[in-house]
C-alpha positions as CSV (number, residue, x, y, z in Angstrom):
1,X,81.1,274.8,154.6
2,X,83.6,276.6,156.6
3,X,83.7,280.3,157.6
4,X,86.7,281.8,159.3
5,X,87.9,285.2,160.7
6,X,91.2,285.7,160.0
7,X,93.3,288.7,160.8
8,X,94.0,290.5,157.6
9,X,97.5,290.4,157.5
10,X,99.9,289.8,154.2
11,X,100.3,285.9,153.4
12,X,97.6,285.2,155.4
13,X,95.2,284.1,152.8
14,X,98.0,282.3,151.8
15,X,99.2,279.9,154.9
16,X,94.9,279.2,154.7
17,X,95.4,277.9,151.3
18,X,98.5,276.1,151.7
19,X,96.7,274.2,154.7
20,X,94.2,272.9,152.4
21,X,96.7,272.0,149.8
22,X,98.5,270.4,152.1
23,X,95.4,268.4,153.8
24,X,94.4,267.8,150.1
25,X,91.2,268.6,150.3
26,X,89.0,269.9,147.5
27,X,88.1,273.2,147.3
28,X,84.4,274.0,145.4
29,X,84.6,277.5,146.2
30,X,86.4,280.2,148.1
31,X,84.5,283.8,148.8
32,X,87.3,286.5,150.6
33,X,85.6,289.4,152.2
34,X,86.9,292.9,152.4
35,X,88.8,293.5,155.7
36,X,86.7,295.0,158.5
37,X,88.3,296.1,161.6
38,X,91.3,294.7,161.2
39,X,89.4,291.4,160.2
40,X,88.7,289.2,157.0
41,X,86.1,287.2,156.5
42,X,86.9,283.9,154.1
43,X,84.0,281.0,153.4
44,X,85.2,278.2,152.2
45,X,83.0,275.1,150.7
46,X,85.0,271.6,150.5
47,X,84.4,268.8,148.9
48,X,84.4,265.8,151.1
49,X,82.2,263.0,153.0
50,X,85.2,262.7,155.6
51,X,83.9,263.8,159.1
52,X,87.6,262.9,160.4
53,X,89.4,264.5,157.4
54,X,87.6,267.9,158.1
55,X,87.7,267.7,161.9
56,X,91.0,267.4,161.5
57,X,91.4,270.3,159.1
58,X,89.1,272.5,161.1
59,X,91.5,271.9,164.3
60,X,94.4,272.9,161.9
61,X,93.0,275.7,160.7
62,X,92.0,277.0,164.5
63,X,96.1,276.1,165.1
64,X,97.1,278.5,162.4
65,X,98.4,282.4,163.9
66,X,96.1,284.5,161.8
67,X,93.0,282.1,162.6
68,X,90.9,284.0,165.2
69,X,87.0,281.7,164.4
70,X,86.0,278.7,162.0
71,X,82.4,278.2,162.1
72,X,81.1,275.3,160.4
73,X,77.7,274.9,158.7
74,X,75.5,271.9,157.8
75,X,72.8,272.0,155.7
76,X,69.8,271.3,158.3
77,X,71.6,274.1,160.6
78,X,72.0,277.0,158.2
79,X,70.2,278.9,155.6
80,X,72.2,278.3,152.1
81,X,71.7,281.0,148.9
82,X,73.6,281.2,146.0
83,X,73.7,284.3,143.4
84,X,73.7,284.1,139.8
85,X,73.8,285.7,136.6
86,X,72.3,284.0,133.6
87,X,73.2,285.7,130.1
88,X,70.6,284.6,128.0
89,X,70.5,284.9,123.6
90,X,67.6,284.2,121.8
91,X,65.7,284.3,118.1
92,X,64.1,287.5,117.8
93,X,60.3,287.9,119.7
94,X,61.0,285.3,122.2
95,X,61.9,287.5,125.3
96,X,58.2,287.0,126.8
97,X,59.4,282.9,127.1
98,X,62.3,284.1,128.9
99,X,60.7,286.7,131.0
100,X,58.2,283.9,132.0
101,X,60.9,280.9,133.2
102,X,62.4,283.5,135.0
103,X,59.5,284.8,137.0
104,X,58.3,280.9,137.6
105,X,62.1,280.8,139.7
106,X,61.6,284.3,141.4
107,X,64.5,285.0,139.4
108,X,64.8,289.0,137.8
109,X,65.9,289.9,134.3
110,X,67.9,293.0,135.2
111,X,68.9,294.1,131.4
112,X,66.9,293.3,128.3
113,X,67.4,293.8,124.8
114,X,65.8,292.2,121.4
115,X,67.8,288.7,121.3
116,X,69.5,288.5,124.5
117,X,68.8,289.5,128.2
118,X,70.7,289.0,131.3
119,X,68.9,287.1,134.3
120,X,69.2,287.2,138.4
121,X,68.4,285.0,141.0
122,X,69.2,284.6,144.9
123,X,67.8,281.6,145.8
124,X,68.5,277.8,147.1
125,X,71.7,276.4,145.1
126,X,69.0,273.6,143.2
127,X,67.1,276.2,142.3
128,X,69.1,278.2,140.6
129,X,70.5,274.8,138.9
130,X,67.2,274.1,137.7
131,X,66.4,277.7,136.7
132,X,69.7,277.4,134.4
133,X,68.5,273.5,133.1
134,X,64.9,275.8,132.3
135,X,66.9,278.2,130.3
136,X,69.3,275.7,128.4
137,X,66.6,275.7,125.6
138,X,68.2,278.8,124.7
139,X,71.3,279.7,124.3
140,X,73.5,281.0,127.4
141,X,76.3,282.9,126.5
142,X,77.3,283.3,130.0
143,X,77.0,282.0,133.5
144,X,78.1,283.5,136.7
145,X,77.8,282.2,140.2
146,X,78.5,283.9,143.4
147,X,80.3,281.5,145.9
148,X,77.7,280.3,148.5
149,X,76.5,282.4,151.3
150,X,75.5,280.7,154.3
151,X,73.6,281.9,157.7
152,X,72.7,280.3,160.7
153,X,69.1,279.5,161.2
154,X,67.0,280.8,164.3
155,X,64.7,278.6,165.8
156,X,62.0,279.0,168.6
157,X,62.7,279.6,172.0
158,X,64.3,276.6,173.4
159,X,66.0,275.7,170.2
160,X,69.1,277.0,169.0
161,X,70.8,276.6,165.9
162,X,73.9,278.0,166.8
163,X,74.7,274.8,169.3
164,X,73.8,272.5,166.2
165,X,76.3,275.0,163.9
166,X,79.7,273.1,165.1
167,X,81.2,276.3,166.8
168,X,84.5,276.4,167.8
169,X,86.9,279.1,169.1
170,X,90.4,279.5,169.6
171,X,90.9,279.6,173.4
């Protein structure tokens, strides 16, 4: 998981997404924030094993113009959360069952009607894969997942998570 300021400039999302073409690497999701003084925020999450590959590509990405940060996350050095939306249908006087799998995942059903309802949950990325495997007994007419949003973790005094986040800064 990457996470880069970039100046938001025109093309710029662009030369970032030709670099990855171009490294072929696999992209599993790509979140671009609005721009915030005169900044973008964009997280990427690749799909690779390569420690090399993405050294390289975080080097190359620090080398582009509009490339001011990368930050790169690991798993044991940042909180991960995904969002979802779960559109649920079901037989008539079944909502209750519904209701119940989704308060057992801290998940929320923010609309409800007689045969269908719409669930949300913010939580760990397997846990919101397995409250979507507990809902497959119905049927799920729709199913909407918020790129990944990752955090570093703070630790006690004397340890620091940003050290263990992979920093690096343009000079």
């Amino acid at each position: 998981m990457l996470r880069l300021d970039v100046v938001a400039m025109p093309l710029a999302l662009a030369r970032i997404a030709s670099i990855l073409a171009h490294r072929q690497f696999n992209v599993l999701t790509m979140d671009v924030a609005a721009p915030v003084d005169g900044l973008r925020r964009i997280t990427i999450e690749v799909d690779t094993a390569d420690e090399l590959g993405l050294e390289r590509l975080v080097k190359c990405l620090n080398r582009a113009p509009d490339v001011v940060k990368v930050v790169r996350f690991s798993d044991d050095t940042s909180h991960h959360r995904r969002g979802a939306f779960v559109a649920v249908a079901f037989p008539e006087g079944r909502l209750a069952e519904v209701v119940a799998i989704a308060r057992a995942f801290s998940a929320e059903v923010v609309e409800a009607g007689r045969t269908r309802c719409t669930v949300f949950a913010a939580a760990e990325p397997a846990q919101v894969d397995a409250l979507v495997d507990a809902l497959s007994g119905f049927t799920i007419r729709e199913l909407m997942m918020a790129a990944p949003l990752r955090m570093p973790r703070f630790l006690r005094k004397g340890h620091t998570a940003v050290d263990r986040a992979h920093t690096w800064r343009r000079s």
